[in-house]
CSV table of C-alpha atoms and ligand atoms in Angstrom, one decimal:
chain,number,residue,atom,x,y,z
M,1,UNK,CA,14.9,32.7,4.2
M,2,UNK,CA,17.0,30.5,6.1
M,3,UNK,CA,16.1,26.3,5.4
M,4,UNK,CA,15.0,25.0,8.6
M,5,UNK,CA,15.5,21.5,7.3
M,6,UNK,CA,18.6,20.2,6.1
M,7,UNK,CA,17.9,18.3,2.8
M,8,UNK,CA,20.0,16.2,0.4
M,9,UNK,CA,18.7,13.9,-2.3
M,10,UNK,CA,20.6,10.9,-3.1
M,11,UNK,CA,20.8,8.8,-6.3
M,12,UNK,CA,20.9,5.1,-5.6
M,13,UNK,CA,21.3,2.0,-7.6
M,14,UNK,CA,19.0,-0.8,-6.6
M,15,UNK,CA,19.9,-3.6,-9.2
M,16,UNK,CA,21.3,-4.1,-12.6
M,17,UNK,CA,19.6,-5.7,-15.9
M,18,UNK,CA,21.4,-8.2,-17.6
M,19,UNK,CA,22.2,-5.3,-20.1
M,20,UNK,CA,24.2,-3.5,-17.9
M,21,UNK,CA,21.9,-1.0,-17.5
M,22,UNK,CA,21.6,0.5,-13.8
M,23,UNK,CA,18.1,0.6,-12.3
M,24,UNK,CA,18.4,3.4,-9.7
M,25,UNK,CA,15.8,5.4,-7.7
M,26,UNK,CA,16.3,9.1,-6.1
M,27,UNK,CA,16.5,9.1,-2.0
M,28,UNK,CA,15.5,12.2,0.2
M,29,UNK,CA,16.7,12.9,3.4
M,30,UNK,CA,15.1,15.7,5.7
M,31,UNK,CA,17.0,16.1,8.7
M,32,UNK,CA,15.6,18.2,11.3
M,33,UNK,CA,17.7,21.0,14.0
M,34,UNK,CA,16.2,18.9,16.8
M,35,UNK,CA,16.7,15.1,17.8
M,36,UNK,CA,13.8,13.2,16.7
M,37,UNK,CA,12.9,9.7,15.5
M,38,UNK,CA,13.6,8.1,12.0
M,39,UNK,CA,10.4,7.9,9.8
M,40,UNK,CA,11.4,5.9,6.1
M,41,UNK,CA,8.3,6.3,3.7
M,42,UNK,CA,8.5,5.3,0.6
M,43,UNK,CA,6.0,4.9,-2.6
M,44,UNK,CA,5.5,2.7,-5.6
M,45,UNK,CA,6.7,-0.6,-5.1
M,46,UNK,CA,4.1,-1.4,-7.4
M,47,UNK,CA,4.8,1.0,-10.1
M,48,UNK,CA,1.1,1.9,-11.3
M,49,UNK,CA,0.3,3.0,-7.9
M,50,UNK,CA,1.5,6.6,-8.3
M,51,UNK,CA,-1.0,8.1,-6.2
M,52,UNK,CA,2.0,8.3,-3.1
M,53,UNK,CA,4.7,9.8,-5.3
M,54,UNK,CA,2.8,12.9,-5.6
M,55,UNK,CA,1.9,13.3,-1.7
M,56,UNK,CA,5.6,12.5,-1.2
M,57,UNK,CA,6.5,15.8,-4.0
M,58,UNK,CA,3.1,18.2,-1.9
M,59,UNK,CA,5.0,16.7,1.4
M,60,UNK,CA,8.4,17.7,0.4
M,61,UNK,CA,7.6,21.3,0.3
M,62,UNK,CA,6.2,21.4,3.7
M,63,UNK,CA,9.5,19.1,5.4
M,64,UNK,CA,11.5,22.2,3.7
M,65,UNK,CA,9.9,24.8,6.0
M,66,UNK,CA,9.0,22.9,9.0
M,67,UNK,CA,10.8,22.9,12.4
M,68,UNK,CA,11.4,19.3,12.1
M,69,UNK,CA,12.7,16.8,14.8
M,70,UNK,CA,14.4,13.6,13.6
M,71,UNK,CA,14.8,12.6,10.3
M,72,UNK,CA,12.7,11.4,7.1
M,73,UNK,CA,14.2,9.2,4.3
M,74,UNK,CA,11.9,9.7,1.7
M,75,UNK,CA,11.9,7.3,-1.5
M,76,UNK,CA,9.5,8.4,-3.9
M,77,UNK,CA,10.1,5.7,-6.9
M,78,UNK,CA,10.6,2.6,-4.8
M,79,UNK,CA,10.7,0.0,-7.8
M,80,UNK,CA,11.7,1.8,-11.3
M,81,UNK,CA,11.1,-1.5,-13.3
M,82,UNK,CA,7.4,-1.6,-12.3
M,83,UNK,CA,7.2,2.2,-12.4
M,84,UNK,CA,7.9,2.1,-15.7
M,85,UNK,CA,6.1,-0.6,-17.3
M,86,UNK,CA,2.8,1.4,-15.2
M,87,UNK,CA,2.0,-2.0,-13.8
M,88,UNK,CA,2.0,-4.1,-10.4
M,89,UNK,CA,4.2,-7.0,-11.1
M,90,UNK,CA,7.6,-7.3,-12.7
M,91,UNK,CA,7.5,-8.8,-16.6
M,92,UNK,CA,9.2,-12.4,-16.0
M,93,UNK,CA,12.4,-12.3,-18.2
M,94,UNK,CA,13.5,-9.5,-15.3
M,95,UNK,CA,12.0,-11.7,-12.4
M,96,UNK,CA,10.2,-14.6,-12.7
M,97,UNK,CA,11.0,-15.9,-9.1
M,98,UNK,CA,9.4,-12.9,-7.4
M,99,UNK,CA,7.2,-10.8,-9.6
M,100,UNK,CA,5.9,-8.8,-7.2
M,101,UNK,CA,8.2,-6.7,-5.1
M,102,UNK,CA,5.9,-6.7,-1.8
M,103,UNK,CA,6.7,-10.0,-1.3
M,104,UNK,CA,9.9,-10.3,-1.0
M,105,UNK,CA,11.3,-7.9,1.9
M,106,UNK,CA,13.7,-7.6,3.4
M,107,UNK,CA,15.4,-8.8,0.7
M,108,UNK,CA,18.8,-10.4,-0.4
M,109,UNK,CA,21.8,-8.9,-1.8
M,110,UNK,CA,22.2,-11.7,-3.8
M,111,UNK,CA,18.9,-12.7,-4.8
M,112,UNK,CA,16.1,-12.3,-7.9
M,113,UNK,CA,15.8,-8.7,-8.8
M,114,UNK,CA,13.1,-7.9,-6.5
M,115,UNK,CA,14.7,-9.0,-3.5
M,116,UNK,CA,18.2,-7.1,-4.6
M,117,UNK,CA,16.0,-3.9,-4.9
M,118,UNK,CA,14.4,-4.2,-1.6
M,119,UNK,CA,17.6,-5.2,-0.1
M,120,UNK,CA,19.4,-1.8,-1.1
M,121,UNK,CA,16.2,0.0,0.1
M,122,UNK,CA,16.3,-2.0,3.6
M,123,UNK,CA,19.6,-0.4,4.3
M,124,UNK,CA,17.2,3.1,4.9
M,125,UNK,CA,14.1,1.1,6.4
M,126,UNK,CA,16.8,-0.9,9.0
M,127,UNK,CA,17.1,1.6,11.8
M,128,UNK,CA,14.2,3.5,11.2
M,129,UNK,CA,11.3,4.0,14.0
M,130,UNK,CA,8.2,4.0,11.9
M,131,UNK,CA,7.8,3.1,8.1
M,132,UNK,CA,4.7,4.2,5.9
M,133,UNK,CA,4.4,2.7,2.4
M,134,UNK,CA,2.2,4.1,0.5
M,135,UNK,CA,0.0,1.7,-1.8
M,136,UNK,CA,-2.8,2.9,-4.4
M,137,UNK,CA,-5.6,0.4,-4.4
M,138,UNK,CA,-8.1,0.3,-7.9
M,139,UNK,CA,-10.6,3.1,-8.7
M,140,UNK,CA,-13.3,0.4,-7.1
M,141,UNK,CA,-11.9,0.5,-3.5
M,142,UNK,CA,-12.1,3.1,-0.6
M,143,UNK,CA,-8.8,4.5,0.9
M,144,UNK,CA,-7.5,2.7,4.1
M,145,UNK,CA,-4.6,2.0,6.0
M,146,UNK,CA,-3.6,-1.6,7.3
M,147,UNK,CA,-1.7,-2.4,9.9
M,148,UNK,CA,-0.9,-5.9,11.6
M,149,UNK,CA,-3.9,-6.8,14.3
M,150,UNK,CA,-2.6,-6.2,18.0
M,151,UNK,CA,-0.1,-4.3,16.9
M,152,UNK,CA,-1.1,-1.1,19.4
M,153,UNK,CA,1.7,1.6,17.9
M,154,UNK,CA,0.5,0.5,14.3
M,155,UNK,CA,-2.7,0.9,15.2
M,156,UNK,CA,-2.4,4.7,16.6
M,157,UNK,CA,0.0,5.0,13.8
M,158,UNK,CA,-3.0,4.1,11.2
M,159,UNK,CA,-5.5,6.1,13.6
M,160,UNK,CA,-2.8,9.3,13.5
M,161,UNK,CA,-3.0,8.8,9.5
M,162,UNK,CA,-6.7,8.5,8.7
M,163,UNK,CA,-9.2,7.7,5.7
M,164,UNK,CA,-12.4,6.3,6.3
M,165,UNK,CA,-11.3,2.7,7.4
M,166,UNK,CA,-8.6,1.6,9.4
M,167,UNK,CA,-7.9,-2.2,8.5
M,168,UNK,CA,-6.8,-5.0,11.0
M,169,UNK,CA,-4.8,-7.8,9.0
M,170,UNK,CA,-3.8,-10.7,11.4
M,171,UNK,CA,0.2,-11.3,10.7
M,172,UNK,CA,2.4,-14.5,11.7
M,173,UNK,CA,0.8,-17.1,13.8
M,174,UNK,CA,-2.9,-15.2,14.0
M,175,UNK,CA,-2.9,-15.4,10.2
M,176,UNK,CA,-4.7,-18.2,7.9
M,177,UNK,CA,-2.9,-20.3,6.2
M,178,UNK,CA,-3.5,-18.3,2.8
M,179,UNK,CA,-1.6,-15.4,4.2
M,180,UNK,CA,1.3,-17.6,4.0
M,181,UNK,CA,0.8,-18.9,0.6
M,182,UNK,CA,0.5,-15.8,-0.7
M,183,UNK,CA,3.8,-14.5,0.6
M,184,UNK,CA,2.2,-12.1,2.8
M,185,UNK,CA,5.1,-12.1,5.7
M,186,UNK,CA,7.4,-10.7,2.9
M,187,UNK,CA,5.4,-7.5,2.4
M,188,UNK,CA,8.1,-4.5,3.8
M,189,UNK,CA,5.5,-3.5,6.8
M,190,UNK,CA,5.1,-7.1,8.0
M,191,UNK,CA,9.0,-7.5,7.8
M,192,UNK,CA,9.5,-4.5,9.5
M,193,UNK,CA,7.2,-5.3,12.3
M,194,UNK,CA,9.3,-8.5,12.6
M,195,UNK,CA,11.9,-5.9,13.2
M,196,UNK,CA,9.9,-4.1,15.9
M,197,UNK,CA,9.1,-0.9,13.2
M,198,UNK,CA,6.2,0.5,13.6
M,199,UNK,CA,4.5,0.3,10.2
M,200,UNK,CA,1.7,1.1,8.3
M,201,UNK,CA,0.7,0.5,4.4
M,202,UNK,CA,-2.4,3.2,3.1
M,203,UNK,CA,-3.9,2.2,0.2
M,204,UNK,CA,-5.0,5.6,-0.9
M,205,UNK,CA,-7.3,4.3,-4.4
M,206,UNK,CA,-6.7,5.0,-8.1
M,207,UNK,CA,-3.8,3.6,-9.3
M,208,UNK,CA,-2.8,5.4,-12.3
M,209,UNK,CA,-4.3,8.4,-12.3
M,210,UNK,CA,-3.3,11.2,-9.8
M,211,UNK,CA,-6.8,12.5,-8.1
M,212,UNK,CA,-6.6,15.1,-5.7
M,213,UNK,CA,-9.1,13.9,-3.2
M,214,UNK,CA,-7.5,10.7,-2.7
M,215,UNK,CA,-3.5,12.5,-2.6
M,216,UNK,CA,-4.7,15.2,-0.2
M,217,UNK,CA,-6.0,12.3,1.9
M,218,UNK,CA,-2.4,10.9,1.3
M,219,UNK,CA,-0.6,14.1,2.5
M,220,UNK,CA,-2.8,14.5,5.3
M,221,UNK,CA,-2.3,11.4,7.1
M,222,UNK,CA,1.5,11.2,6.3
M,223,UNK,CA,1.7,14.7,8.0
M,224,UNK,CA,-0.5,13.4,10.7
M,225,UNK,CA,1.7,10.6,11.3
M,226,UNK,CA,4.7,12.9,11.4
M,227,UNK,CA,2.9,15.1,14.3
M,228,UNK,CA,1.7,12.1,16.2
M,229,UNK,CA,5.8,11.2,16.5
M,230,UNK,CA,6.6,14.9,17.3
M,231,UNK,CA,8.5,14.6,13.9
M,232,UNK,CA,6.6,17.9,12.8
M,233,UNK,CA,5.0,20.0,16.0
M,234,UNK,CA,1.2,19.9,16.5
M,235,UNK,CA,-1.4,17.3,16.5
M,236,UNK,CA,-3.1,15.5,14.0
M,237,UNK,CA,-5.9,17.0,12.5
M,238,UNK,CA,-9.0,15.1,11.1
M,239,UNK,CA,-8.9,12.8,7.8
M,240,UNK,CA,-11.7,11.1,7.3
M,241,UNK,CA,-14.3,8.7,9.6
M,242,UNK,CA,-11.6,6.1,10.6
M,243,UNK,CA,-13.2,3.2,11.1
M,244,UNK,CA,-11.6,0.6,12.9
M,245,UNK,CA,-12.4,-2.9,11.0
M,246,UNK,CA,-10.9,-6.3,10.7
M,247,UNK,CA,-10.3,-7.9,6.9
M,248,UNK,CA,-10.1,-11.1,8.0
M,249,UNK,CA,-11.4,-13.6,5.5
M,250,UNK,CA,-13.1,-10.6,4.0
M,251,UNK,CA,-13.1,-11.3,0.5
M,252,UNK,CA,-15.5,-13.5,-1.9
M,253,UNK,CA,-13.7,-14.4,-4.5
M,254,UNK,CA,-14.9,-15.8,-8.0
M,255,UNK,CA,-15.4,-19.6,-8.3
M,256,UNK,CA,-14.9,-19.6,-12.2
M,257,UNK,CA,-13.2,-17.6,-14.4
M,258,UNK,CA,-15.7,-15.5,-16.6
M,259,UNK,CA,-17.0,-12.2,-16.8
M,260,UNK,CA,-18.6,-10.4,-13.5
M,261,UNK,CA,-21.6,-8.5,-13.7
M,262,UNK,CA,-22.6,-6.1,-11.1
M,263,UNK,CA,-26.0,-6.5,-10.5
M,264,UNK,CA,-26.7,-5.0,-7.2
M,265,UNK,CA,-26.8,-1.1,-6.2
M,266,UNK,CA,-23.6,-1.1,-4.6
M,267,UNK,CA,-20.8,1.2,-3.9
M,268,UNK,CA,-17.8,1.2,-1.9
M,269,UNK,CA,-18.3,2.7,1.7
M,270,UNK,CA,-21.8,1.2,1.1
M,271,UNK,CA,-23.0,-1.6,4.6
M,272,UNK,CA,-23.5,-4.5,2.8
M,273,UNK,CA,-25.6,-7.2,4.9
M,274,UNK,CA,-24.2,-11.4,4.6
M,275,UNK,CA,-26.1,-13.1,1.9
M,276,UNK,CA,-27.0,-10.2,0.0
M,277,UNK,CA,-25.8,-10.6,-4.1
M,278,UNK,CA,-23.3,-8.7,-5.2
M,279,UNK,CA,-23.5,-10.1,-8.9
M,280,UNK,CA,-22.7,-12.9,-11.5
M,281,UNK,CA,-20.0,-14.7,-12.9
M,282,UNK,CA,-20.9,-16.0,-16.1
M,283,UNK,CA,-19.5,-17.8,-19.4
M,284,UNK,CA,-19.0,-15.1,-22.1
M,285,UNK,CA,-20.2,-17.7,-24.5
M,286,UNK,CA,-22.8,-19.2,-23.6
M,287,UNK,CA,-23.7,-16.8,-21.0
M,288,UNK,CA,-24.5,-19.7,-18.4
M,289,UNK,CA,-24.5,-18.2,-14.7
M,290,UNK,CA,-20.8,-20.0,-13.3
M,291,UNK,CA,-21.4,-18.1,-9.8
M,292,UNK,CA,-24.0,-16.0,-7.8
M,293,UNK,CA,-21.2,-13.7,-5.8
M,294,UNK,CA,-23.0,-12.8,-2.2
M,295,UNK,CA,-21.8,-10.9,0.3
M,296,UNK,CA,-20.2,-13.6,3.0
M,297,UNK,CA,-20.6,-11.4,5.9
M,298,UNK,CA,-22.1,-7.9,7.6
M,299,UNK,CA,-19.8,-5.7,6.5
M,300,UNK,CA,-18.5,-2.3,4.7
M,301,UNK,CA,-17.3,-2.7,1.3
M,302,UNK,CA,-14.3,-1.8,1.0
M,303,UNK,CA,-13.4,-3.2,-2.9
M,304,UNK,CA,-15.4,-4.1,-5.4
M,305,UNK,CA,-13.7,-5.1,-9.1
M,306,UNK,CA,-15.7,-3.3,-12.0
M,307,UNK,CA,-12.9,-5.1,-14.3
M,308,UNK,CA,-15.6,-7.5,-15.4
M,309,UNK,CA,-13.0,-10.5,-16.8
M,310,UNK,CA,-12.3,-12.2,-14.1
M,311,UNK,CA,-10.1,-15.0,-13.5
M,312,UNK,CA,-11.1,-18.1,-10.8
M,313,UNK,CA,-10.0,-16.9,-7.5
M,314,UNK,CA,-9.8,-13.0,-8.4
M,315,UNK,CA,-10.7,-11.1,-5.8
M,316,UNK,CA,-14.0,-9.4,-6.2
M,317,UNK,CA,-15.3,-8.0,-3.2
M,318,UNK,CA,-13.9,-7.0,-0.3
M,319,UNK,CA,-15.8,-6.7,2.6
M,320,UNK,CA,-14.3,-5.7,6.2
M,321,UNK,CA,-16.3,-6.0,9.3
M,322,UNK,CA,-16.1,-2.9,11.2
M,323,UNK,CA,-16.0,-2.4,15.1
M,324,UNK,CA,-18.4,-0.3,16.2
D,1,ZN,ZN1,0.4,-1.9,-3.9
């Protein structure tokens, strides 16, 4: 049978280690018989979260066969050095000045390695219509997709994809000022919604391991996303509860470095109520309680670290307040 797609793969070199040695990731371009928008997905910037690489390799079959319209640049190893190493953040002798790539976008030629890499991959995201990149939260944390707060195409965008909770995060002037320290406006779907992209990051849950729930959820709402821009014909088909919620502020974080004990019966996708404990920070030697960690708000939980050692102002529950 006859491709309806036209496909190439592309080898592409992001950066170069002081060795000499190339770091270069694989590109896929679907291009479709019909004139369509420009959709650039991509997966693992943070190399342990490998989750999106396999919806991108259950996708590809499917863009093969389809009647698409427009085009999809698909990049299925976005950062190679993390990838790797199976971790989050680049070791420092390869980039201490931006360890982690999500910071950083769109980039600079002539920058730190991070911000070389995401400057070669920019060339595909510039241009584009819509960008989805796929994150993998911890085992501890329900899949959702965030998108930037009264941003309305992001938000049908996020609706179109699914999971259970659809995250509001306040961007640019809405934002606290920790959003800013924390580098937030350099993560690619903030810099491409400075760019008017519509763009959306699902976190899809556990990094590391490839579990078939959480990637079927992954190539569900990426071929949702697809029909909702009449990239692939029909309509989007249902993917879990989507909840619309807001993670402002969301999180408690731990007042003291220690070791965190769950103490109450608590899951993620469990109501939690404000004031209600979560658990206990203590010291590992001599077991004095450092922190009572409560619930700050009415909320769902949404993460919730069961890596007990805990460093002062590691994130240990996330809680998002949902609008209903
Ligand atoms: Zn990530």
């Amino acid at each position: 049978m006859e491709e309806t797609t036209g496909h190439a793969t592309e080898r592409v070199t992001l950066a170069r280690l002081p060795s000499g040695v190339e770091i270069s990731t694989t590109v896929h371009r679907y291009d479709g018989r019909a004139a369509g928008p420009t959709v650039y997905v991509q997966a693992a910037q943070h190399g342990r979260e490998i989750n999106g690489t396999e919806v991108l390799r259950r996708v590809h079959d499917r863009l093969l066969d389809a009647e698409l319209a427009g085009t999809v640049i698909a990049v299925p190893v976005a950062n190679p050095v993390t990838f790797d190493r199976v971790s989050y953040t680049a070791p420092s002798p390869l980039d201490q000045v931006t360890p982690n790539m999500n910071r950083v976008w769109p980039g600079d030629a002539d920058g730190s390695l991070h911000q070389r890499m995401a400057a070669r991959l920019w060339e595909y995201v510039d241009g584009a219509d819509a960008v989805v990149d796929l994150h993998t939260g911890s085992p501890n944390m329900l899949p959702h997709v965030v998108y930037a707060a009264g941003d309305a195409d992001a938000q049908s965008l996020a609706a179109a994809f699914g999971t259970d909770l659809l995250l509001a995060e306040p961007a640019g002037e809405d934002a606290p000022e920790e959003w800013r320290k924390r580098g937030f406006d350099g993560k690619l779907r903030v810099a491409a919604a400075r760019e008017g992209i519509t763009a959306i990051t699902p976190e899809l849950a556990h990094n590391k391991q490839l579990i078939d729930e959480a990637v079927e959820t992954g190539v569900t709402g990426l071929c949702n996303v697809l029909r909702s821009l009449d990239v692939l014909p029909g309509e989007p088909v249902e993917n879990g509860a989507a909840r619309q919620a807001r993670n402002h502020s969301g999180s408690v974080d731990a007042e003291a470095s220690g070791l965190f004990r769950v103490t109450a019966d608590v899951a993620v996708g469990d109501r939690i109520a404000d004031g209600t404990t979560v658990g206990t920070v203590y010291d590992p030697g001599t077991y004095e309680p450092l922190q009572t960690v409560r619930a700050g708000r009415d909320g769902v939980v949404y993460a919730l670290t069961r890596e007990a050692t805990v460093q002062a102002g590691d994130r240990l529950v996330g809680i998002a307040t949902v609008e209903d």
